Amino acid sequence: MPNNNRLSNGYNESEDDVWEPRDMPVTKTEPQVLLVLALMQLITTLVFSLALFFLFDLREGLSALLGGVIASLGSLYAAGRLFTAKQDSTAVKSLFRFYASTVIKISFTLMMVAVCVIVLKVSFLPFIVAYLIAAVLVNLMALLVTAKMVGNQ
């Protein structure tokens, strides 16, 4: 006898054990949300780089600023590319566009990190810490805020 209480995984179990998707509300990330995320990345970067500038010197402050700006620009590019896609494109085209934008974002990030470390000779520790704060911590905060917003609905 099938268990009809298994609704948490997005599927309804029917009498003949065929899994059918249940109706779920369509969720859509608005472009404004990603712009707010990028703005949070830039503000966090500015605060961190100014703190390093006042605590240490100009080199550490600029290194942190460059690390955070690289993370922010990569996120802005990927978000912009996702939201400029045609809404009537197929799932395969959308997935290809997502993967292509991710590869371009990673390539851009690696290239800019190489330029900053090799050519500009930035201070590596403030540079990488600012990059990680902008790329990981701000995105994690956004996920937690979004999860709380969804949970309150």
Tab-separated table of N, CA and C in Angstrom:
chain	number	residue	atom	x	y	z
A	1	MET	N	0.842	-1.175	0.000
A	1	MET	CA	0.000	0.000	0.000
A	1	MET	C	0.891	1.244	0.000
A	2	PRO	N	0.658	2.160	-0.930
A	2	PRO	CA	1.521	3.335	-1.028
A	2	PRO	C	1.284	4.312	0.116
A	3	ASN	N	2.327	5.055	0.425
A	3	ASN	CA	2.281	6.051	1.480
A	3	ASN	C	1.962	7.402	0.853
A	4	ASN	N	0.762	7.936	1.109
A	4	ASN	CA	0.350	9.199	0.504
A	4	ASN	C	0.781	10.410	1.317
A	5	ASN	N	1.552	10.228	2.343
A	5	ASN	CA	2.004	11.337	3.175
A	5	ASN	C	3.344	11.884	2.723
A	6	ARG	N	3.894	11.424	1.628
A	6	ARG	CA	5.226	11.841	1.183
A	6	ARG	C	5.114	13.012	0.221
A	7	LEU	N	4.710	14.165	0.714
A	7	LEU	CA	4.536	15.341	-0.127
A	7	LEU	C	5.691	16.316	-0.015
A	8	SER	N	6.617	16.101	0.884
A	8	SER	CA	7.676	17.073	1.120
A	8	SER	C	8.730	17.091	0.015
A	9	ASN	N	8.785	16.076	-0.830
A	9	ASN	CA	9.814	16.030	-1.857
A	9	ASN	C	9.354	16.595	-3.188
A	10	GLY	N	8.173	17.130	-3.278
A	10	GLY	CA	7.699	17.741	-4.512
A	10	GLY	C	6.960	16.784	-5.422
A	11	TYR	N	6.734	15.554	-4.997
A	11	TYR	CA	6.059	14.572	-5.824
A	11	TYR	C	4.926	13.926	-5.054
A	12	ASN	N	3.882	13.575	-5.791
A	12	ASN	CA	2.775	12.832	-5.205
A	12	ASN	C	2.900	11.388	-5.640
A	13	GLU	N	2.697	10.492	-4.713
A	13	GLU	CA	2.763	9.073	-5.035
A	13	GLU	C	1.350	8.610	-5.354
A	14	SER	N	1.146	8.088	-6.530
A	14	SER	CA	-0.182	7.648	-6.925
A	14	SER	C	-0.361	6.169	-6.610
A	15	GLU	N	-1.542	5.671	-6.918
A	15	GLU	CA	-1.885	4.288	-6.608
A	15	GLU	C	-0.953	3.283	-7.267
A	16	ASP	N	-0.521	3.540	-8.512
A	16	ASP	CA	0.305	2.561	-9.232
A	16	ASP	C	1.800	2.876	-9.139
A	17	ASP	N	2.209	3.563	-8.091
A	17	ASP	CA	3.616	3.875	-7.825
A	17	ASP	C	4.293	4.670	-8.932
A	18	VAL	N	3.556	5.440	-9.708
A	18	VAL	CA	4.130	6.338	-10.713
A	18	VAL	C	4.253	7.710	-10.066
A	19	TRP	N	5.445	8.275	-10.139
A	19	TRP	CA	5.681	9.569	-9.519
A	19	TRP	C	5.281	10.670	-10.477
A	20	GLU	N	4.435	11.561	-9.993
A	20	GLU	CA	4.003	12.700	-10.792
A	20	GLU	C	4.314	13.972	-10.020
A	21	PRO	N	4.818	14.984	-10.704
A	21	PRO	CA	5.099	16.235	-9.986
A	21	PRO	C	3.807	16.873	-9.501
A	22	ARG	N	3.829	17.386	-8.291
A	22	ARG	CA	2.658	18.090	-7.792
A	22	ARG	C	2.767	19.555	-8.167
A	23	ASP	N	1.664	20.240	-8.146
A	23	ASP	CA	1.655	21.664	-8.461
A	23	ASP	C	2.325	22.438	-7.342
A	24	MET	N	3.346	23.200	-7.732
A	24	MET	CA	4.060	24.034	-6.770
A	24	MET	C	4.104	25.442	-7.329
A	25	PRO	N	4.097	26.445	-6.457
A	25	PRO	CA	4.161	27.814	-6.971
A	25	PRO	C	5.509	28.075	-7.637
A	26	VAL	N	5.463	28.811	-8.719
A	26	VAL	CA	6.679	29.160	-9.445
A	26	VAL	C	7.382	30.271	-8.687
A	27	THR	N	8.652	30.067	-8.415
A	27	THR	CA	9.427	31.108	-7.756
A	27	THR	C	10.353	31.734	-8.775
A	28	LYS	N	10.561	33.009	-8.626
A	28	LYS	CA	11.389	33.730	-9.578
A	28	LYS	C	12.226	34.740	-8.806
A	29	THR	N	13.514	34.752	-9.092
A	29	THR	CA	14.389	35.729	-8.470
A	29	THR	C	14.326	37.011	-9.293
A	30	GLU	N	14.015	38.069	-8.640
A	30	GLU	CA	13.917	39.353	-9.312
A	30	GLU	C	15.309	39.948	-9.508
A	31	PRO	N	15.516	40.668	-10.600
A	31	PRO	CA	16.825	41.303	-10.817
A	31	PRO	C	17.208	42.264	-9.701
A	32	GLN	N	16.221	42.892	-9.066
A	32	GLN	CA	16.525	43.830	-7.986
A	32	GLN	C	17.210	43.126	-6.821
A	33	VAL	N	16.849	41.872	-6.577
A	33	VAL	CA	17.457	41.127	-5.478
A	33	VAL	C	18.949	40.951	-5.744
A	34	LEU	N	19.307	40.624	-6.974
A	34	LEU	CA	20.713	40.436	-7.306
A	34	LEU	C	21.471	41.757	-7.316
A	35	LEU	N	20.802	42.831	-7.675
A	35	LEU	CA	21.451	44.144	-7.597
A	35	LEU	C	21.704	44.538	-6.140
A	36	VAL	N	20.768	44.230	-5.266
A	36	VAL	CA	20.971	44.497	-3.837
A	36	VAL	C	22.128	43.659	-3.310
A	37	LEU	N	22.219	42.410	-3.758
A	37	LEU	CA	23.326	41.544	-3.347
A	37	LEU	C	24.665	42.126	-3.798
A	38	ALA	N	24.743	42.576	-5.045
A	38	ALA	CA	25.979	43.187	-5.545
A	38	ALA	C	26.306	44.463	-4.778
A	39	LEU	N	25.293	45.238	-4.452
A	39	LEU	CA	25.509	46.455	-3.668
A	39	LEU	C	26.012	46.111	-2.263
A	40	MET	N	25.468	45.048	-1.673
A	40	MET	CA	25.961	44.592	-0.368
A	40	MET	C	27.422	44.165	-0.463
A	41	GLN	N	27.788	43.506	-1.558
A	41	GLN	CA	29.181	43.099	-1.749
A	41	GLN	C	30.089	44.319	-1.833
A	42	LEU	N	29.667	45.326	-2.590
A	42	LEU	CA	30.495	46.527	-2.741
A	42	LEU	C	30.609	47.305	-1.430
A	43	ILE	N	29.518	47.424	-0.691
A	43	ILE	CA	29.553	48.155	0.576
A	43	ILE	C	30.445	47.425	1.583
A	44	THR	N	30.312	46.107	1.643
A	44	THR	CA	31.158	45.324	2.549
A	44	THR	C	32.621	45.469	2.174
A	45	THR	N	32.897	45.463	0.876
A	45	THR	CA	34.262	45.637	0.393
A	45	THR	C	34.814	46.998	0.787
A	46	LEU	N	34.021	48.040	0.600
A	46	LEU	CA	34.474	49.388	0.956
A	46	LEU	C	34.750	49.517	2.452
A	47	VAL	N	33.869	48.978	3.268
A	47	VAL	CA	34.065	49.063	4.720
A	47	VAL	C	35.329	48.316	5.127
A	48	PHE	N	35.506	47.105	4.605
A	48	PHE	CA	36.681	46.308	4.958
A	48	PHE	C	37.970	46.965	4.466
A	49	SER	N	37.954	47.474	3.238
A	49	SER	CA	39.173	48.093	2.707
A	49	SER	C	39.498	49.405	3.425
A	50	LEU	N	38.493	50.178	3.798
A	50	LEU	CA	38.748	51.394	4.573
A	50	LEU	C	39.300	51.059	5.954
A	51	ALA	N	38.784	49.998	6.558
A	51	ALA	CA	39.311	49.580	7.866
A	51	ALA	C	40.783	49.187	7.745
A	52	LEU	N	41.131	48.454	6.708
A	52	LEU	CA	42.530	48.072	6.519
A	52	LEU	C	43.405	49.279	6.199
A	53	PHE	N	42.849	50.226	5.449
A	53	PHE	CA	43.594	51.441	5.130
A	53	PHE	C	43.930	52.212	6.401
A	54	PHE	N	42.962	52.367	7.292
A	54	PHE	CA	43.203	53.126	8.517
A	54	PHE	C	44.023	52.341	9.537
A	55	LEU	N	43.884	51.016	9.555
A	55	LEU	CA	44.652	50.207	10.496
A	55	LEU	C	46.092	49.971	10.043
A	56	PHE	N	46.291	49.816	8.730
A	56	PHE	CA	47.626	49.497	8.228
A	56	PHE	C	48.130	50.588	7.296
A	57	ASP	N	47.957	50.390	5.985
A	57	ASP	CA	48.385	51.435	5.052
A	57	ASP	C	47.619	51.317	3.738
A	58	LEU	N	48.017	52.141	2.785
A	58	LEU	CA	47.315	52.224	1.509
A	58	LEU	C	47.366	50.909	0.729
A	59	ARG	N	48.495	50.220	0.765
A	59	ARG	CA	48.647	48.983	-0.012
A	59	ARG	C	47.637	47.924	0.427
A	60	GLU	N	47.469	47.728	1.740
A	60	GLU	CA	46.513	46.743	2.230
A	60	GLU	C	45.076	47.154	1.904
A	61	GLY	N	44.788	48.441	2.046
A	61	GLY	CA	43.446	48.923	1.720
A	61	GLY	C	43.100	48.733	0.252
A	62	LEU	N	44.041	49.080	-0.641
A	62	LEU	CA	43.793	48.888	-2.075
A	62	LEU	C	43.727	47.416	-2.455
A	63	SER	N	44.533	46.599	-1.802
A	63	SER	CA	44.494	45.165	-2.067
A	63	SER	C	43.125	44.594	-1.726
A	64	ALA	N	42.595	44.983	-0.570
A	64	ALA	CA	41.266	44.516	-0.171
A	64	ALA	C	40.198	45.051	-1.118
A	65	LEU	N	40.336	46.297	-1.527
A	65	LEU	CA	39.365	46.886	-2.451
A	65	LEU	C	39.349	46.125	-3.780
A	66	LEU	N	40.512	45.810	-4.309
A	66	LEU	CA	40.568	45.070	-5.572
A	66	LEU	C	39.980	43.669	-5.432
A	67	GLY	N	40.260	42.989	-4.331
A	67	GLY	CA	39.706	41.648	-4.129
A	67	GLY	C	38.186	41.656	-4.080
A	68	GLY	N	37.615	42.599	-3.360
A	68	GLY	CA	36.162	42.684	-3.274
A	68	GLY	C	35.509	43.112	-4.576
A	69	VAL	N	36.162	44.029	-5.296
A	69	VAL	CA	35.606	44.494	-6.575
A	69	VAL	C	35.601	43.361	-7.599
A	70	ILE	N	36.634	42.537	-7.599
A	70	ILE	CA	36.666	41.395	-8.525
A	70	ILE	C	35.506	40.446	-8.241
A	71	ALA	N	35.244	40.148	-6.976
A	71	ALA	CA	34.118	39.272	-6.629
A	71	ALA	C	32.788	39.909	-7.028
A	72	SER	N	32.646	41.204	-6.798
A	72	SER	CA	31.399	41.897	-7.120
A	72	SER	C	31.161	41.963	-8.620
A	73	LEU	N	32.197	42.259	-9.388
A	73	LEU	CA	32.036	42.341	-10.839
A	73	LEU	C	31.673	40.988	-11.443
A	74	GLY	N	32.267	39.922	-10.922
A	74	GLY	CA	31.913	38.591	-11.407
A	74	GLY	C	30.455	38.262	-11.140
A	75	SER	N	29.976	38.598	-9.957
A	75	SER	CA	28.573	38.352	-9.616
A	75	SER	C	27.633	39.201	-10.467
A	76	LEU	N	27.991	40.456	-10.675
A	76	LEU	CA	27.167	41.329	-11.516
A	76	LEU	C	27.082	40.817	-12.947
A	77	TYR	N	28.209	40.336	-13.470
A	77	TYR	CA	28.202	39.807	-14.834
A	77	TYR	C	27.287	38.592	-14.944
A	78	ALA	N	27.438	37.650	-14.029
A	78	ALA	CA	26.626	36.433	-14.090
A	78	ALA	C	25.142	36.749	-13.931
A	79	ALA	N	24.810	37.649	-13.013
A	79	ALA	CA	23.409	38.018	-12.806
A	79	ALA	C	22.846	38.738	-14.029
A	80	GLY	N	23.626	39.645	-14.586
A	80	GLY	CA	23.162	40.360	-15.767
A	80	GLY	C	22.938	39.445	-16.947
A	81	ARG	N	23.796	38.483	-17.106
A	81	ARG	CA	23.652	37.539	-18.222
A	81	ARG	C	22.427	36.646	-18.040
A	82	LEU	N	22.132	36.268	-16.809
A	82	LEU	CA	20.959	35.435	-16.567
A	82	LEU	C	19.662	36.192	-16.839
A	83	PHE	N	19.631	37.466	-16.491
A	83	PHE	CA	18.388	38.212	-16.630
A	83	PHE	C	18.220	38.885	-17.987
A	84	THR	N	19.219	38.810	-18.848
A	84	THR	CA	19.039	39.320	-20.198
A	84	THR	C	18.657	38.209	-21.152
A	85	ALA	N	18.499	36.991	-20.652
A	85	ALA	CA	18.104	35.862	-21.494
A	85	ALA	C	16.640	35.997	-21.890
A	86	LYS	N	16.309	35.437	-23.030
A	86	LYS	CA	14.921	35.429	-23.477
A	86	LYS	C	14.112	34.517	-22.563
A	87	GLN	N	12.931	34.965	-22.211
A	87	GLN	CA	12.082	34.181	-21.315
A	87	GLN	C	11.473	32.964	-22.004
A	88	ASP	N	11.399	32.966	-23.335
A	88	ASP	CA	10.783	31.851	-24.040
A	88	ASP	C	11.803	30.804	-24.504
A	89	SER	N	13.029	30.868	-24.006
A	89	SER	CA	14.034	29.896	-24.420
A	89	SER	C	13.781	28.550	-23.735
A	90	THR	N	14.300	27.503	-24.334
A	90	THR	CA	14.094	26.164	-23.797
A	90	THR	C	14.965	25.952	-22.560
A	91	ALA	N	14.680	24.880	-21.851
A	91	ALA	CA	15.445	24.574	-20.645
A	91	ALA	C	16.900	24.278	-20.978
A	92	VAL	N	17.132	23.610	-22.093
A	92	VAL	CA	18.504	23.276	-22.495
A	92	VAL	C	19.286	24.540	-22.799
A	93	LYS	N	18.673	25.475	-23.495
A	93	LYS	CA	19.349	26.741	-23.811
A	93	LYS	C	19.613	27.550	-22.541
A	94	SER	N	18.663	27.557	-21.634
A	94	SER	CA	18.846	28.286	-20.381
A	94	SER	C	19.978	27.684	-19.550
A	95	LEU	N	20.026	26.363	-19.491
A	95	LEU	CA	21.084	25.694	-18.745
A	95	LEU	C	22.447	25.934	-19.390
A	96	PHE	N	22.497	25.878	-20.714
A	96	PHE	CA	23.742	26.161	-21.421
A	96	PHE	C	24.194	27.588	-21.151
A	97	ARG	N	23.260	28.522	-21.177
A	97	ARG	CA	23.592	29.926	-20.905
A	97	ARG	C	24.123	30.095	-19.483
A	98	PHE	N	23.509	29.395	-18.520
A	98	PHE	CA	23.966	29.463	-17.140
A	98	PHE	C	25.390	28.924	-17.020
A	99	TYR	N	25.654	27.752	-17.601
A	99	TYR	CA	26.998	27.167	-17.514
A	99	TYR	C	28.035	28.025	-18.244
A	100	ALA	N	27.663	28.569	-19.386
A	100	ALA	CA	28.594	29.429	-20.127
A	100	ALA	C	28.920	30.686	-19.326
A	101	SER	N	27.920	31.275	-18.698
A	101	SER	CA	28.192	32.478	-17.902
A	101	SER	C	29.039	32.144	-16.677
A	102	THR	N	28.865	30.962	-16.118
A	102	THR	CA	29.687	30.552	-14.981
A	102	THR	C	31.138	30.355	-15.402
A	103	VAL	N	31.355	29.740	-16.554
A	103	VAL	CA	32.723	29.541	-17.050
A	103	VAL	C	33.384	30.887	-17.338
A	104	ILE	N	32.650	31.803	-17.934
A	104	ILE	CA	33.194	33.137	-18.227
A	104	ILE	C	33.493	33.877	-16.925
A	105	LYS	N	32.609	33.758	-15.926
A	105	LYS	CA	32.829	34.412	-14.633
A	105	LYS	C	34.088	33.869	-13.957
A	106	ILE	N	34.260	32.562	-13.962
A	106	ILE	CA	35.446	31.957	-13.340
A	106	ILE	C	36.706	32.361	-14.097
A	107	SER	N	36.646	32.368	-15.434
A	107	SER	CA	37.804	32.773	-16.237
A	107	SER	C	38.174	34.232	-15.957
A	108	PHE	N	37.170	35.093	-15.915
A	108	PHE	CA	37.404	36.506	-15.603
A	108	PHE	C	38.040	36.650	-14.223
A	109	THR	N	37.498	35.924	-13.252
A	109	THR	CA	38.019	36.015	-11.886
A	109	THR	C	39.472	35.566	-11.814
A	110	LEU	N	39.782	34.420	-12.423
A	110	LEU	CA	41.158	33.928	-12.410
A	110	LEU	C	42.112	34.889	-13.107
A	111	MET	N	41.673	35.447	-14.234
A	111	MET	CA	42.511	36.388	-14.965
A	111	MET	C	42.778	37.647	-14.137
A	112	MET	N	41.747	38.174	-13.494
A	112	MET	CA	41.921	39.389	-12.696
A	112	MET	C	42.755	39.130	-11.440
A	113	VAL	N	42.601	37.955	-10.833
A	113	VAL	CA	43.431	37.614	-9.679
A	113	VAL	C	44.890	37.532	-10.106
A	114	ALA	N	45.152	36.915	-11.247
A	114	ALA	CA	46.530	36.817	-11.750
A	114	ALA	C	47.110	38.198	-12.025
A	115	VAL	N	46.332	39.072	-12.639
A	115	VAL	CA	46.815	40.428	-12.926
A	115	VAL	C	47.122	41.163	-11.626
A	116	CYS	N	46.226	41.056	-10.659
A	116	CYS	CA	46.435	41.766	-9.393
A	116	CYS	C	47.639	41.234	-8.622
A	117	VAL	N	47.795	39.916	-8.584
A	117	VAL	CA	48.878	39.339	-7.797
A	117	VAL	C	50.225	39.479	-8.506
A	118	ILE	N	50.261	39.217	-9.815
A	118	ILE	CA	51.533	39.208	-10.539
A	118	ILE	C	51.948	40.609	-10.979
A	119	VAL	N	51.027	41.340	-11.592
A	119	VAL	CA	51.376	42.640	-12.170
A	119	VAL	C	51.323	43.755	-11.117
A	120	LEU	N	50.215	43.840	-10.401
A	120	LEU	CA	50.052	44.935	-9.443
A	120	LEU	C	50.711	44.665	-8.098
A	121	LYS	N	51.100	43.425	-7.849
A	121	LYS	CA	51.786	43.029	-6.611
A	121	LYS	C	50.999	43.443	-5.363
A	122	VAL	N	49.721	43.048	-5.336
A	122	VAL	CA	48.891	43.368	-4.180
A	122	VAL	C	49.325	42.540	-2.979
A	123	SER	N	48.948	42.999	-1.829
A	123	SER	CA	49.179	42.239	-0.604
A	123	SER	C	48.161	41.095	-0.603
A	124	PHE	N	48.659	39.862	-0.625
A	124	PHE	CA	47.805	38.713	-0.912
A	124	PHE	C	46.757	38.450	0.170
A	125	LEU	N	47.125	38.527	1.429
A	125	LEU	CA	46.184	38.186	2.499
A	125	LEU	C	44.967	39.119	2.531
A	126	PRO	N	45.125	40.447	2.530
A	126	PRO	CA	43.932	41.303	2.489
A	126	PRO	C	43.132	41.115	1.202
A	127	PHE	N	43.837	40.870	0.098
A	127	PHE	CA	43.179	40.667	-1.187
A	127	PHE	C	42.261	39.450	-1.140
A	128	ILE	N	42.771	38.319	-0.675
A	128	ILE	CA	41.990	37.082	-0.690
A	128	ILE	C	40.911	37.097	0.387
A	129	VAL	N	41.189	37.732	1.535
A	129	VAL	CA	40.168	37.817	2.586
A	129	VAL	C	38.999	38.677	2.113
A	130	ALA	N	39.286	39.794	1.468
A	130	ALA	CA	38.211	40.648	0.948
A	130	ALA	C	37.429	39.932	-0.141
A	131	TYR	N	38.126	39.181	-0.987
A	131	TYR	CA	37.434	38.409	-2.023
A	131	TYR	C	36.490	37.388	-1.383
A	132	LEU	N	36.976	36.682	-0.368
A	132	LEU	CA	36.150	35.672	0.284
A	132	LEU	C	34.972	36.298	1.035
A	133	ILE	N	35.197	37.443	1.649
A	133	ILE	CA	34.093	38.125	2.330
A	133	ILE	C	33.019	38.503	1.322
A	134	ALA	N	33.434	39.087	0.198
A	134	ALA	CA	32.465	39.530	-0.806
A	134	ALA	C	31.800	38.353	-1.515
A	135	ALA	N	32.560	37.310	-1.806
A	135	ALA	CA	32.019	36.212	-2.600
A	135	ALA	C	31.256	35.195	-1.759
A	136	VAL	N	31.712	34.942	-0.548
A	136	VAL	CA	31.114	33.861	0.238
A	136	VAL	C	30.212	34.398	1.346
A	137	LEU	N	30.739	35.261	2.170
A	137	LEU	CA	29.996	35.702	3.346
A	137	LEU	C	28.734	36.477	2.974
A	138	VAL	N	28.838	37.376	2.014
A	138	VAL	CA	27.666	38.163	1.623
A	138	VAL	C	26.614	37.264	0.976
A	139	ASN	N	27.041	36.304	0.142
A	139	ASN	CA	26.086	35.376	-0.463
A	139	ASN	C	25.440	34.490	0.589
A	140	LEU	N	26.189	34.075	1.588
A	140	LEU	CA	25.641	33.269	2.668
A	140	LEU	C	24.613	34.062	3.469
A	141	MET	N	24.924	35.322	3.748
A	141	MET	CA	23.968	36.175	4.447
A	141	MET	C	22.688	36.330	3.631
A	142	ALA	N	22.825	36.509	2.330
A	142	ALA	CA	21.653	36.661	1.469
A	142	ALA	C	20.812	35.391	1.465
A	143	LEU	N	21.455	34.233	1.458
A	143	LEU	CA	20.710	32.977	1.511
A	143	LEU	C	19.944	32.845	2.825
A	144	LEU	N	20.577	33.207	3.912
A	144	LEU	CA	19.911	33.111	5.206
A	144	LEU	C	18.725	34.064	5.294
A	145	VAL	N	18.893	35.284	4.794
A	145	VAL	CA	17.802	36.258	4.801
A	145	VAL	C	16.666	35.774	3.914
A	146	THR	N	16.996	35.255	2.741
A	146	THR	CA	15.966	34.751	1.824
A	146	THR	C	15.240	33.563	2.436
A	147	ALA	N	15.968	32.670	3.087
A	147	ALA	CA	15.336	31.512	3.720
A	147	ALA	C	14.375	31.948	4.825
A	148	LYS	N	14.750	32.969	5.584
A	148	LYS	CA	13.872	33.465	6.630
A	148	LYS	C	12.633	34.128	6.022
A	149	MET	N	12.816	34.852	4.905
A	149	MET	CA	11.690	35.501	4.254
A	149	MET	C	10.713	34.460	3.723
A	150	VAL	N	11.230	33.393	3.125
A	150	VAL	CA	10.371	32.337	2.591
A	150	VAL	C	9.678	31.598	3.733
A	151	GLY	N	10.382	31.384	4.832
A	151	GLY	CA	9.805	30.693	5.975
A	151	GLY	C	8.704	31.479	6.647
A	152	ASN	N	8.732	32.804	6.541
A	152	ASN	CA	7.717	33.649	7.178
A	152	ASN	C	6.450	33.794	6.348
A	153	GLN	N	6.458	33.328	5.122
A	153	GLN	CA	5.287	33.494	4.263
A	153	GLN	C	4.222	32.479	4.550
